[in-house]
Every structure is written in structure tokens, then in C-alpha cells.
mmCIF file of C-alpha atoms in Angstrom:
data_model
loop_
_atom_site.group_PDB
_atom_site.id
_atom_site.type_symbol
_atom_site.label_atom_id
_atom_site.label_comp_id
_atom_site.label_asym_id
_atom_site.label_seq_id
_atom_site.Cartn_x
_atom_site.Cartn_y
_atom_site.Cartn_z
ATOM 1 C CA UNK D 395 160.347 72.534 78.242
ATOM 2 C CA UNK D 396 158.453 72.091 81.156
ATOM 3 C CA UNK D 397 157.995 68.469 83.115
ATOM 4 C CA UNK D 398 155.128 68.111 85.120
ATOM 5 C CA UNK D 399 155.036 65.717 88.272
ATOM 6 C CA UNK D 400 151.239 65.099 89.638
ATOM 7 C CA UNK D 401 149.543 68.321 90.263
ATOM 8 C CA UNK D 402 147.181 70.932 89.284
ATOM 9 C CA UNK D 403 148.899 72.093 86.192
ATOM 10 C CA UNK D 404 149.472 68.155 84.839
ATOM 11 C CA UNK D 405 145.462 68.171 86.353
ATOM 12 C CA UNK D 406 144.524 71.345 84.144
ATOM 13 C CA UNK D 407 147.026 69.900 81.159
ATOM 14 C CA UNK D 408 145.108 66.519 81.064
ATOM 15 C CA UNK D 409 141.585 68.663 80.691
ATOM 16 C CA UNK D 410 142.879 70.515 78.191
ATOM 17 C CA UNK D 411 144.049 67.749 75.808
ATOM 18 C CA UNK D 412 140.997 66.123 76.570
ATOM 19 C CA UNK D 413 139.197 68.801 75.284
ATOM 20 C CA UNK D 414 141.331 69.319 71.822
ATOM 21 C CA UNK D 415 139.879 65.484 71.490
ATOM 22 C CA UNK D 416 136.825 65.975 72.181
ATOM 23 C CA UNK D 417 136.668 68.646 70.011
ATOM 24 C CA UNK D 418 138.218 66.472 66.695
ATOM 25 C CA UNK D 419 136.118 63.274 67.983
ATOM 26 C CA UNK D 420 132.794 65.255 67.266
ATOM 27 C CA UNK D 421 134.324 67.279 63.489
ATOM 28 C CA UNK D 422 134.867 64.335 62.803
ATOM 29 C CA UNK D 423 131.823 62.324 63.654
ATOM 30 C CA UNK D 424 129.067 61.795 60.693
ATOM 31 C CA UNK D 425 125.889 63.412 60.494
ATOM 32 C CA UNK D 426 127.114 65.587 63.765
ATOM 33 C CA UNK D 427 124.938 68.812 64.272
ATOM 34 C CA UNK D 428 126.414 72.178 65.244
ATOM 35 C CA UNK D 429 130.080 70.199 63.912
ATOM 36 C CA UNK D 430 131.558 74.195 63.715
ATOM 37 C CA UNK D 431 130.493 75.667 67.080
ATOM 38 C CA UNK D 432 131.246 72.208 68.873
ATOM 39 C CA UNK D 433 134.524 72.454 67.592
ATOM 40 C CA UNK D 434 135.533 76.013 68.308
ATOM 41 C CA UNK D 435 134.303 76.072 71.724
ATOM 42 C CA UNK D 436 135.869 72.759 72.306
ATOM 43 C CA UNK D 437 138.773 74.180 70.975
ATOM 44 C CA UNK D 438 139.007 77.531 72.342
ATOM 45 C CA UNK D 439 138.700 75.559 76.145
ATOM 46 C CA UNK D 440 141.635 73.336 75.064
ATOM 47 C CA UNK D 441 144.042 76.521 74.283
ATOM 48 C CA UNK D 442 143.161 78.494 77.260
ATOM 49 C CA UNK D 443 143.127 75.239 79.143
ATOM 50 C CA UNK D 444 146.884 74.811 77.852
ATOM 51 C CA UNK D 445 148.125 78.198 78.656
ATOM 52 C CA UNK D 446 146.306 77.927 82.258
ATOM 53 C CA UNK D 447 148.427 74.642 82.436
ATOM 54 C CA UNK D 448 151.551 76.826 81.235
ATOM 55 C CA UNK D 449 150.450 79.772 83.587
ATOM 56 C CA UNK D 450 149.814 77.488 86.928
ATOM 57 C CA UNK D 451 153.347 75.670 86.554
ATOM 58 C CA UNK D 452 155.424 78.828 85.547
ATOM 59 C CA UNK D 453 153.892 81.971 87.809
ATOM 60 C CA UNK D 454 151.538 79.895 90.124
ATOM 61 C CA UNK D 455 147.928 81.263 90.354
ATOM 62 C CA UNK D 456 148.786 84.695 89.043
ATOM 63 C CA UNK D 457 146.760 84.349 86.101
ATOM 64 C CA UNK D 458 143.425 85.300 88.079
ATOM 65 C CA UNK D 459 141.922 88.544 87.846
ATOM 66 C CA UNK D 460 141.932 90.628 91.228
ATOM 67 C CA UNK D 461 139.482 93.334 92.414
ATOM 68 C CA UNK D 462 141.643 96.796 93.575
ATOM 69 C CA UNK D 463 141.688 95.692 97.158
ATOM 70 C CA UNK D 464 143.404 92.655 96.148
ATOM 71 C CA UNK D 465 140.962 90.098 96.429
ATOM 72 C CA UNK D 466 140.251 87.803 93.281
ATOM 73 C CA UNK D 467 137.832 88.293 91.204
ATOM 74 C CA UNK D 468 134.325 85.856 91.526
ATOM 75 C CA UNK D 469 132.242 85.288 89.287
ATOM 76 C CA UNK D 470 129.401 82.932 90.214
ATOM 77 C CA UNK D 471 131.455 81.701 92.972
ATOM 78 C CA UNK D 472 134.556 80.826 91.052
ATOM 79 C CA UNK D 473 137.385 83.031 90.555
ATOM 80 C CA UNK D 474 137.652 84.301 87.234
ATOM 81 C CA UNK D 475 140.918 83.356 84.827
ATOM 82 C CA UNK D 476 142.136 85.076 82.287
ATOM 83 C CA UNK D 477 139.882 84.101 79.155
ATOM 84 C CA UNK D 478 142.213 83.361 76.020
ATOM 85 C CA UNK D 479 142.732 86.554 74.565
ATOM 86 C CA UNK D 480 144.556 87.979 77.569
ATOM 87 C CA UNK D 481 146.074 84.786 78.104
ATOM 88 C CA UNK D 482 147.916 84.651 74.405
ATOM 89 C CA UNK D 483 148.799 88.913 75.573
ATOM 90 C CA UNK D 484 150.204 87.799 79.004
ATOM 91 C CA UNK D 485 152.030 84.482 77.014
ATOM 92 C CA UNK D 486 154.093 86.842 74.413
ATOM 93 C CA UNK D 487 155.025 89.162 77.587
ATOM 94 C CA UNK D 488 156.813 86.200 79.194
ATOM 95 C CA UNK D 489 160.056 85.159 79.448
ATOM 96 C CA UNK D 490 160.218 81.425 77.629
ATOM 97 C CA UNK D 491 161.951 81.224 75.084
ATOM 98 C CA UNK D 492 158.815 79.939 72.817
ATOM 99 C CA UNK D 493 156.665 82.223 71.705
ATOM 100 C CA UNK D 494 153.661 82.428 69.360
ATOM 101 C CA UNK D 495 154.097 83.630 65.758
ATOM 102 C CA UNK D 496 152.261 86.124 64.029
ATOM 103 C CA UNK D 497 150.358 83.883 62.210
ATOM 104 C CA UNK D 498 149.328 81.421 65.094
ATOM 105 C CA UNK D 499 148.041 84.323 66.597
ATOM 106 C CA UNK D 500 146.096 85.469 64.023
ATOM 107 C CA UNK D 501 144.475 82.112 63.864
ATOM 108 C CA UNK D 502 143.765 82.236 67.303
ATOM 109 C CA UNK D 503 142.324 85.608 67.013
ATOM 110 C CA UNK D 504 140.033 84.294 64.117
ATOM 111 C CA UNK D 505 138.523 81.858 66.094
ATOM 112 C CA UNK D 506 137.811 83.887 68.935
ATOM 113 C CA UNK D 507 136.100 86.487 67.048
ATOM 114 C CA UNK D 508 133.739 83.137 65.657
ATOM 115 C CA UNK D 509 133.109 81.687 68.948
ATOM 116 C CA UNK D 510 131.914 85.270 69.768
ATOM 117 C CA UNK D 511 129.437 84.812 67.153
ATOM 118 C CA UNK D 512 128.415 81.962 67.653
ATOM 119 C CA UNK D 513 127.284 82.720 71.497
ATOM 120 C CA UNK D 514 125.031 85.391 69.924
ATOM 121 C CA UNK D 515 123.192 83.699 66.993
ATOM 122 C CA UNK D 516 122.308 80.783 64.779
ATOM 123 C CA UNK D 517 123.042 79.801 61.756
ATOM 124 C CA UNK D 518 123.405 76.435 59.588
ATOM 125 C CA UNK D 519 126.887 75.732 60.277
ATOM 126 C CA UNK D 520 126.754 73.065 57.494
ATOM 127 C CA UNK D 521 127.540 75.786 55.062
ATOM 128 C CA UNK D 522 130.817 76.916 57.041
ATOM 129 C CA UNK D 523 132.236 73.141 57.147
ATOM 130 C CA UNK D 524 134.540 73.230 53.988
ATOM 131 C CA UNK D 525 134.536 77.174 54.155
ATOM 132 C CA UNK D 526 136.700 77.017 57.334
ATOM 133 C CA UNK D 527 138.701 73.985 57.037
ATOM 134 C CA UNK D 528 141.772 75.455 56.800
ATOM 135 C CA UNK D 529 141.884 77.489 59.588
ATOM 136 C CA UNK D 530 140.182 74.555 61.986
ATOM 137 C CA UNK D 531 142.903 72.129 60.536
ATOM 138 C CA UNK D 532 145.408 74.567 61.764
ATOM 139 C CA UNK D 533 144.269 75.781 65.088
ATOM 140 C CA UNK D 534 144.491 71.962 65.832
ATOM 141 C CA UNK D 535 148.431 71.873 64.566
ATOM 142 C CA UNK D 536 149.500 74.751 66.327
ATOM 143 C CA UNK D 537 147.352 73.478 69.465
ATOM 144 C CA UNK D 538 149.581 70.164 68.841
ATOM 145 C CA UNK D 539 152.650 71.891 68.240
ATOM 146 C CA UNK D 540 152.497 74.485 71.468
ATOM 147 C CA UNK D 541 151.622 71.411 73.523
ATOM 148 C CA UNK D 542 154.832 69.355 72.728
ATOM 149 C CA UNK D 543 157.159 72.427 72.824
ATOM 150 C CA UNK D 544 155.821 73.594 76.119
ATOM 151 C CA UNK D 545 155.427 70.552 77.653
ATOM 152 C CA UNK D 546 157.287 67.713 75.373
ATOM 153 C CA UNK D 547 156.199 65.007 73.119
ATOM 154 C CA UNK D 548 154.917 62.746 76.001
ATOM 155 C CA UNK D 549 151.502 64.446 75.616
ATOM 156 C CA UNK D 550 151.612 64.639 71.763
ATOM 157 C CA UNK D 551 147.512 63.511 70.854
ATOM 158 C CA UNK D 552 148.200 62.675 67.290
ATOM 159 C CA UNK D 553 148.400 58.922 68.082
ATOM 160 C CA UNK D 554 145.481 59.542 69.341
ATOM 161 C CA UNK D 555 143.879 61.309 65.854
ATOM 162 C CA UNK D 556 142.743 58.872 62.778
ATOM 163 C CA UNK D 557 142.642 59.984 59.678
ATOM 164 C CA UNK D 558 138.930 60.428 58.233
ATOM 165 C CA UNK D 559 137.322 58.533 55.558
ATOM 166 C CA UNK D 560 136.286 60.600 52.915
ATOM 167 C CA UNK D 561 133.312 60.480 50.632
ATOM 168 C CA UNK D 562 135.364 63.000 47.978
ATOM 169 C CA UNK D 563 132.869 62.257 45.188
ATOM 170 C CA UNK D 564 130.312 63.695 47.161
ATOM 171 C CA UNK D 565 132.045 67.056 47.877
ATOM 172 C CA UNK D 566 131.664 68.817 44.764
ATOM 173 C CA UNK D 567 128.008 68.600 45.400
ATOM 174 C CA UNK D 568 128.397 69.603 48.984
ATOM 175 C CA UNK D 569 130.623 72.782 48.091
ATOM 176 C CA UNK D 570 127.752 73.749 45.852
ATOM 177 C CA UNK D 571 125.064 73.512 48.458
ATOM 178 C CA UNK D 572 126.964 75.355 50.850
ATOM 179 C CA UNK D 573 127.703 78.308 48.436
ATOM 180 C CA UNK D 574 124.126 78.484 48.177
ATOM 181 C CA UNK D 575 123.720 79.062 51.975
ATOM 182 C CA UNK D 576 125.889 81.038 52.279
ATOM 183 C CA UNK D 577 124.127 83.282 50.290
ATOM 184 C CA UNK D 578 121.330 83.650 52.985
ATOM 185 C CA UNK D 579 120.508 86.193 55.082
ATOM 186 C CA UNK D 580 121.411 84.423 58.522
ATOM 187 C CA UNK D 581 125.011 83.611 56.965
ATOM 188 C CA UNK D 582 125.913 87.198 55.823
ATOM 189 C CA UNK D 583 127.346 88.658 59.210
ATOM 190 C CA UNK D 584 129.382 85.621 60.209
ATOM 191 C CA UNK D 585 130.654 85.337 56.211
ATOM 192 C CA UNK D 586 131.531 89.448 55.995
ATOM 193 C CA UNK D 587 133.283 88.554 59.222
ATOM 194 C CA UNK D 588 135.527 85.562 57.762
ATOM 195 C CA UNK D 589 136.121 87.655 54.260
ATOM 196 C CA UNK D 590 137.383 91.089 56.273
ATOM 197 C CA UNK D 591 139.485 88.873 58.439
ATOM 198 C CA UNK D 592 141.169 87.294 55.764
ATOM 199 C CA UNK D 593 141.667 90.448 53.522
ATOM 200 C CA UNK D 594 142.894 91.823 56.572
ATOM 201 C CA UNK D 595 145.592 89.581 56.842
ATOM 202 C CA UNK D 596 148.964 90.215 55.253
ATOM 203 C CA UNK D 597 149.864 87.920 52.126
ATOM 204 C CA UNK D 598 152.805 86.356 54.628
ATOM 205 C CA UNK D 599 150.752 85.420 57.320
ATOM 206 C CA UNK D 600 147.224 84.360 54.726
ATOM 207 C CA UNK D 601 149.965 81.760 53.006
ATOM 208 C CA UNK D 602 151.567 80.368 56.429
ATOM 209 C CA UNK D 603 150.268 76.854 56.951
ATOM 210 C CA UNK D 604 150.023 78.342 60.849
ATOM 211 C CA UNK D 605 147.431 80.125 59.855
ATOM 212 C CA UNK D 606 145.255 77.883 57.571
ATOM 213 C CA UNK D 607 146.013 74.275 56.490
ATOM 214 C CA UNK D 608 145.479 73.886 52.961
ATOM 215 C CA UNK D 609 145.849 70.506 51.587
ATOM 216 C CA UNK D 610 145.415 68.625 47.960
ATOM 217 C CA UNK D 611 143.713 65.403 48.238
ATOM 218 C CA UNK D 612 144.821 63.489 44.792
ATOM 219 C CA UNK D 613 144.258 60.061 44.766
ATOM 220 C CA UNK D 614 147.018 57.517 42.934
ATOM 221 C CA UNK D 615 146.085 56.809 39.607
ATOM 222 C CA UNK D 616 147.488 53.263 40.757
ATOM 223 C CA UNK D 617 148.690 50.951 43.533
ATOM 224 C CA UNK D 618 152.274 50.608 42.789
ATOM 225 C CA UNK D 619 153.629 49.042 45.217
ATOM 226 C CA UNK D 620 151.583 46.769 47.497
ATOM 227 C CA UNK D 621 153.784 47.906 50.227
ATOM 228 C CA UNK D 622 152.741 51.662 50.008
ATOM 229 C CA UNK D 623 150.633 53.471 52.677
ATOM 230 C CA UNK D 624 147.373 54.683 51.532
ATOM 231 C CA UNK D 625 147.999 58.346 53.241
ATOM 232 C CA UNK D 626 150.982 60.136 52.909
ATOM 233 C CA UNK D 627 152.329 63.373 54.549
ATOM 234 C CA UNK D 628 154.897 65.185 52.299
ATOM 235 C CA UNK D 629 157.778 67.236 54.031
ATOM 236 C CA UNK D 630 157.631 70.588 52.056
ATOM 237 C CA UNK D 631 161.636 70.848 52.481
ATOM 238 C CA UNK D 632 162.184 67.439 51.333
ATOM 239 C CA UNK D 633 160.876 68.263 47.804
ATOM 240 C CA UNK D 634 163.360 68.388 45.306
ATOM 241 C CA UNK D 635 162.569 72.151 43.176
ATOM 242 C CA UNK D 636 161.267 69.544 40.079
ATOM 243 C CA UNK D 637 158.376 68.628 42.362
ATOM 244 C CA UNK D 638 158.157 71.985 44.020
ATOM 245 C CA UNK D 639 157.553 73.261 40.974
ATOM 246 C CA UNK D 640 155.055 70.766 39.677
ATOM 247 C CA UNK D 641 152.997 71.151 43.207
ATOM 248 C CA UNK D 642 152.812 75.074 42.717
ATOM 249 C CA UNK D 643 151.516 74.095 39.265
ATOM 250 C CA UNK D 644 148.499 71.986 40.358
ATOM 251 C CA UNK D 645 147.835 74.217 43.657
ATOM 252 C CA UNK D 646 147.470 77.422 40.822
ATOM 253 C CA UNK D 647 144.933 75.442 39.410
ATOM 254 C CA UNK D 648 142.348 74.921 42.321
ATOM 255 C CA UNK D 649 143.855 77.948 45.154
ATOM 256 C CA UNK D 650 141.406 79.935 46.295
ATOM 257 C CA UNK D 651 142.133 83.785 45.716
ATOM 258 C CA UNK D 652 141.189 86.456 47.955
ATOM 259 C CA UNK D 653 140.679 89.713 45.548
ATOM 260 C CA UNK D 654 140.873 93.050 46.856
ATOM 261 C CA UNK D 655 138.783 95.638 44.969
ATOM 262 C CA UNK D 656 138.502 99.618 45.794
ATOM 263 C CA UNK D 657 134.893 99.736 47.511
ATOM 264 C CA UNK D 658 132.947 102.716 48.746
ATOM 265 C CA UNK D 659 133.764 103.592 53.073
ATOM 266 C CA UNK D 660 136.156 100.258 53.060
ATOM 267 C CA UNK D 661 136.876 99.507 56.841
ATOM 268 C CA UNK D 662 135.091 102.155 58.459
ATOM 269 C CA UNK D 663 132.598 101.840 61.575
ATOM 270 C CA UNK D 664 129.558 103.055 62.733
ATOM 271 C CA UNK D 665 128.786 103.638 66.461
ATOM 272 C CA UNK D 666 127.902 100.645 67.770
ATOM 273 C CA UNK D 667 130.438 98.894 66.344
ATOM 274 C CA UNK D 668 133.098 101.352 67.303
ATOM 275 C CA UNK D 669 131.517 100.433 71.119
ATOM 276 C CA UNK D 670 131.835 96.573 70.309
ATOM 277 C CA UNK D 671 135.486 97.001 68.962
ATOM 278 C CA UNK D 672 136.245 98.884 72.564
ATOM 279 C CA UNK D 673 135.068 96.746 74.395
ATOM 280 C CA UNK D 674 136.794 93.583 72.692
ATOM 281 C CA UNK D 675 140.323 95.775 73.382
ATOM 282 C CA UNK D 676 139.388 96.822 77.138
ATOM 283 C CA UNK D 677 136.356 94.657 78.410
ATOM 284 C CA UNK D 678 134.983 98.245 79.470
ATOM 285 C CA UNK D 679 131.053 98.371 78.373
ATOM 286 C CA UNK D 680 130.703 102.099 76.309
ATOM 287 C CA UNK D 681 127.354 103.421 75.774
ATOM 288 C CA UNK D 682 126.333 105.449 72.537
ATOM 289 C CA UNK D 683 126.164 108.370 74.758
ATOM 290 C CA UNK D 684 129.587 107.834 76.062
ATOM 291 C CA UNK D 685 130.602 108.154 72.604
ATOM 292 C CA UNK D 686 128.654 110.780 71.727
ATOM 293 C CA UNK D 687 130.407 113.168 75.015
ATOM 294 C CA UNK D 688 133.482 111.662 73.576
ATOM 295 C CA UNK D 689 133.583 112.712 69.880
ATOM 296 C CA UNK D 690 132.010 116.412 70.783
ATOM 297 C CA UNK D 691 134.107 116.840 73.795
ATOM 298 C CA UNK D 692 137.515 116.206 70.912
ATOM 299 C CA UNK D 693 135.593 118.025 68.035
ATOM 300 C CA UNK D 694 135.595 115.102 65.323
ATOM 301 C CA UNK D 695 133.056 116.034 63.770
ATOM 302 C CA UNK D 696 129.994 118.625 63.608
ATOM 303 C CA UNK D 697 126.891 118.358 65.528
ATOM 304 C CA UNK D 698 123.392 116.536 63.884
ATOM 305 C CA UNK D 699 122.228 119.881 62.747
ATOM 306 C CA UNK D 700 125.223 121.125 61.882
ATOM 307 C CA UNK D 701 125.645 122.404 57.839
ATOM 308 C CA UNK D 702 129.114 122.565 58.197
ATOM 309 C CA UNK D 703 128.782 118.115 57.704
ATOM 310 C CA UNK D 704 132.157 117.484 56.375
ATOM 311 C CA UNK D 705 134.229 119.560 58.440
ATOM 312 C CA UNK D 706 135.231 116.172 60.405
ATOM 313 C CA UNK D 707 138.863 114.860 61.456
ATOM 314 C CA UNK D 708 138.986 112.909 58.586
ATOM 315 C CA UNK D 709 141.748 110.803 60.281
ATOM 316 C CA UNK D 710 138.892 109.623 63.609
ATOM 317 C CA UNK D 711 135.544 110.183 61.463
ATOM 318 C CA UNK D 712 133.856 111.053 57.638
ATOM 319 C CA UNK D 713 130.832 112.419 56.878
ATOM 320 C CA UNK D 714 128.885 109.749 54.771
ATOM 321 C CA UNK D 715 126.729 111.884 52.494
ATOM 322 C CA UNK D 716 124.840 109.245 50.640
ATOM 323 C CA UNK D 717 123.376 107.923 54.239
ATOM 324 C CA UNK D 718 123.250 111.393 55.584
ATOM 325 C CA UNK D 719 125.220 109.674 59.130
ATOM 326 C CA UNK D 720 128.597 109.520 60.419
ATOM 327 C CA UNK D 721 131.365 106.436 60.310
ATOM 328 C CA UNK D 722 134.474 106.466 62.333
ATOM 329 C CA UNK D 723 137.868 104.948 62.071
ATOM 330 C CA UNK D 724 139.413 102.297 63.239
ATOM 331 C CA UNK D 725 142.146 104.816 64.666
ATOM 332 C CA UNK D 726 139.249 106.517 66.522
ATOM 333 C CA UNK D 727 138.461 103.142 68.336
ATOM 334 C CA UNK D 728 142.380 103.300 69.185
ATOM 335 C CA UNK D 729 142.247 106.685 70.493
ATOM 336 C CA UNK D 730 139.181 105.967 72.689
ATOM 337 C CA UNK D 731 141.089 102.577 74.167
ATOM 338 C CA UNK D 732 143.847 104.348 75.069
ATOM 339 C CA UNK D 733 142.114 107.472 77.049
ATOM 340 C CA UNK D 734 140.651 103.799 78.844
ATOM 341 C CA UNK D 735 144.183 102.032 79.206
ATOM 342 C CA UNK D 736 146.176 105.043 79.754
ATOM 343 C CA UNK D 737 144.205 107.880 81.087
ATOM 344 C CA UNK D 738 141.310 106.451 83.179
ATOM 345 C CA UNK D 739 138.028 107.330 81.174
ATOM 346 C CA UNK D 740 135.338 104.816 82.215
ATOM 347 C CA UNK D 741 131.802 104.808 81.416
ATOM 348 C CA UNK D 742 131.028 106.225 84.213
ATOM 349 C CA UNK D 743 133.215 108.926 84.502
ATOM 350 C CA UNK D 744 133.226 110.120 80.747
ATOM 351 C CA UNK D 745 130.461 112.242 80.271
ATOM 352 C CA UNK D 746 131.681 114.646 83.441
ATOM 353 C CA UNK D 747 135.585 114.425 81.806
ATOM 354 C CA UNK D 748 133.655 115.879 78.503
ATOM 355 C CA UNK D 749 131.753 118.585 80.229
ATOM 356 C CA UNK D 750 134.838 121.036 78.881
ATOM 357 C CA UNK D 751 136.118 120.557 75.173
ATOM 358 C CA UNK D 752 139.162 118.507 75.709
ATOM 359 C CA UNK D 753 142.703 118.624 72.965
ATOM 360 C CA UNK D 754 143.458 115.650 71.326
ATOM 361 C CA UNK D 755 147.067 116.094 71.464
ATOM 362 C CA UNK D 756 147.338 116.053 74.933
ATOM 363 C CA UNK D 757 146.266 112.700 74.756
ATOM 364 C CA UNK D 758 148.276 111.815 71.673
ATOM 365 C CA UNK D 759 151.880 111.793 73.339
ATOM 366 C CA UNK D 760 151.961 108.315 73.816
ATOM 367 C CA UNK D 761 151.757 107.820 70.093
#
């Protein structure tokens, strides 16, 4: 555990819990517009805030980017910091003895992918309130958690946090509106996004409680005791198996399922999104003719005119007969990041390295 004194990492600490209340103060306020994207940005500034915090009192000022010549990196005057994903990469790498679990990073990575989205386009974010619940109440516990672990309970913020009041007879109507707009056109990128994330995930990590809070809300059937709270948190550990038992019978009755059926060209990409996927891994900024000198140069697939059309590496690429087009793996966008990462293809060196038909396996030993 880390104690701060007065300084810039206390300085960038403060700002970051700040943020994480910000970010609950306006969820939580009624009527609030844009309650989703407030909240993920909010909340996405108070992680990377926190591991700046971590970064600035552990390795000093290392977690700037620098130019080759060793200069740092400005962007509109400012030098730039790692952003969060290469924060949480640079965080697992270190030497603490806390690290992030599988399933907090998956959360994290959930949420970044969103707030991606959200800087592109507009939608009613209304619909994605009770839709993504789970996952907002539990980037907030693992935001609390990492915070008092790192830095001890001193900055804890759930003193800070009040329950909210609930109109729960209104929510069944609610759910039902939002189903319905989620059925519109404006909601069906960001909603394929949430539903491929989650069947993405492994059972373990969709059932951890790091990755999505999900909570029953019953309400006593009577005051017993006039001495009772009106909220109460139950320790999972501290059930006896009677009432571990009962709980798993009520949560079968209401749990959500995710259900995975065979579907035509599951998983697979077309070119620009193979570019988009790159560029999430590497930050390097592919053009569709990039890719193009790339898949020809490692033969693939055929060319346009080819007849030969499904004489592909099925393992990197398929030929989609029914759209008459191409779709590529996901191992194809691996394959591409690491001739970036490990062998120094850039955009603007790629089309002259694919001048001469280059051999996959020389670029394979790594694997």
C-alpha cells in the first residue's frame, strides 16, 4: 500500500476520486440527460486518473509517451499520458503485488470499447440505463476496491455514496420501453457491440460480480423489527448452504441468459473493421490499401477477378459466396499487429515491404 504525503500523485489521486463522484452524482441524478455517456467518461477519467496517481508515486513521470529522440510526446501543448488501455497493460507488467483480475479487466475493456462509441455517435442512452447496470455498478466497485488496496481505506468514497431511491413499480414499464428502443436502428451497433462482448466472455468471468453487479431488489413482506435497516448488504460467504440454495432458486427465476446459437460467418471481419481492430491493438492508422498489399503480398486469398474464390487461407480469410466479398479472421488482425509490434510494418512503409510476395512463416516464429 502506498501513503501519499502532499504532492502531485495525492494532487492527481484527489482528481481522480473526484471524478468517480462526479460520475455517480450525475447516474444518479433524476431526469439527467446523456446519464450513460456522463458516466463512462466520468468514469473512464477516474481509472486512468487512479493509475496516473499509482504511476507518478511508483516510477515518477515515466508514464508519458516519448518521441524517438527522447523528447515527450505533445499534443496540443501538453504531454501526452498513457490513455487507460496502456495504462491497465503497463499496471499488470509491474511489480506490486496487486494486480487486476481477469474479470476487472474485462470490465474495463467493456467500457472502453463504449466510450469509443459514444465519441462517434448518438443514440438515446435511456434505453441502455437498465441494459448496462451491471457492468456500471461494477466498474464503480472495482474502481473502489483498486483505490483502497493501492492506496488504503483513507480515500474509500463509499461514505461518500447514498443509496438511491427507487421508483421499482415503475420499472417494469421502463424495461419495456427500453426494449422497444433498442430495437431501433441508431441502437443496433452499440447493442451488437454489448451482446458479442458478453458472448465473448467466458462463463467464469460473465458470472464474477467483478465483472457485472447483479443484484435482487425484494422488498420485506413486513417490518419485523423496528430496529432493522431498510437496506441490507448480504455477505455471499456468510450464507448458510439453506439460504444459498434458496437465493440460487429465486435468481433462476429472473437471471438473464445469454444463448449461444450456431449462426452463419460468426466472428468474422470485413476490411474496415479488420483496420479498426489494428488500430485499437497498435494505435497505427491502416488504410484499405495497406491491407490490400498486405493480404496479396501473403497470398490469403485470390484476387477480385480471380475464379479460383475459395482457394483462401481459411485460417486469415473465407470466401463469402452469398455476398460475393471477402471476411477475415480475427487471427489475421493478430498476424497483421504483430508484423507492426514485432517486425516494423507501418503504413507507410507497407506497400514497398509487399512489392515481393512475402512467406508467412517467416513471420510466424514468434507464435
Amino acid at each position: 500500500m502506498i501513503t501519499l504525503r502532499q504532492g502531485k500523485p495525492k494532487t492527481i489521486l484527489e482528481n481522480s476520486l473526484n471524478s468517480a463522484l462526479t460520475a455517480v452524482e450525475t447516474y444518479n441524478r433524476p431526469k439527467t440527460k446523456f446519464r450513460i455517456e456522463n458516466y463512462v467518461v466520468l468514469m473512464i477519467i477516474a481509472w486512468t486518473k487512479l493509475f496516473h496517481a499509482f504511476f507518478q508515486a511508483t516510477i515518477g513521470e515515466r508514464y508519458f509517451y516519448k518521441e524517438k529522440n527522447g523528447r515527450y510526446k505533445i499534443i496540443e501543448g501538453e504531454r501526452k499520458a498513457w490513455e487507460l488501455k496502456e495504462c491497465i497493460k503497463n499496471f499488470q507488467k509491474g511489480t506490486q503485488k496487486q494486480k487486476l483480475t481477469e474479470a476487472v479487466i474485462a470490465n474495463l475493456n467493456f467500457f472502453i470499447g463504449i466510450r469509443n462509441k459514444i465519441e462517434h455517435r448518438y443514440w438515446n442512452s435511456s434505453a441502455l440505463d437498465i441494459l448496462l447496470f451491471g457492468e456500471c455498478q461494477a466498474l464503480l466497485y472495482n474502481y473502489e476496491n483498486t483505490v483502497m488496496a493501492l492506496f488504503g481505506d483513507d480515500y474509500s468514497i463509499n461514505t461518500c455514496l447514498a443509496y438511491a431511491l427507487q421508483f421499482s413499480h415503475l420499472r417494469a414499464n421502463e424495461q419495456l420501453v427500453a426494449q422497444k428502443d433498442l430495437l431501433s436502428k441508431d441502437m443496433q451497433d452499440i447493442k451488437k457491440y454489448i451482446d458479442k462482448y458478453r458472448t465473448d466472455l467466458s462463463q467464469e468471468i460473465y458470472d464474477s460480480q467483478e465483472y457485472s453487479i447483479k443484484l435482487l431488489q425484494i422488498p420485506k413482506v413486513s417490518n419485523t423489527n423496528r430496529s432493522d435497516l431498510s437496506v441490507e448488504f448480504v455477505n455471499w460467504n456468510s450464507l448458510s448452504d439453506e439460504d444459498k440454495n434458496n437465493y440460487q432458486k429465486v435468481s433462476a427465476i429472473i437471471k438473464d441468459k445469454i444463448i449461444k446459437q450456431p449462426v452463419s460467418n460468426a466472428n468474422m471481419l470485413k476490411p474496415g473493421d479488420v483496420i479498426n481492430m489494428v488500430r485499437e491493438k497498435t494505435g497505427e492508422t491502416l488504410s484499405l490499401y495497406n491491407h490490400t498489399d498486405l493480404w496479396k503480398a501473403f497470398g490469403i486469398r485470390p484476387g477480385t477477378n480471380s475464379e479460383s474464390k475459395f482457394e483462401t487461407i481459411t485460417k486469415y480469410c473465407i470466401y463469402d459466396e452469398p455476398h460475393n466479398d471477402y471476411l477475415y479472421t480475427t487471427e489475421w488482425v493478430e498476424f497483421i499487429v504483430r508484423l507492426i509490434t514485432d517486425y516494423g510494418f507501418k503504413k507507410e512503409n507497407i506497400h514497398n515491404k509487399c512489392k515481393e510476395n512475402l512467406k508467412m512463416e517467416d513471420y510466424n516464429k514468434k507464435e
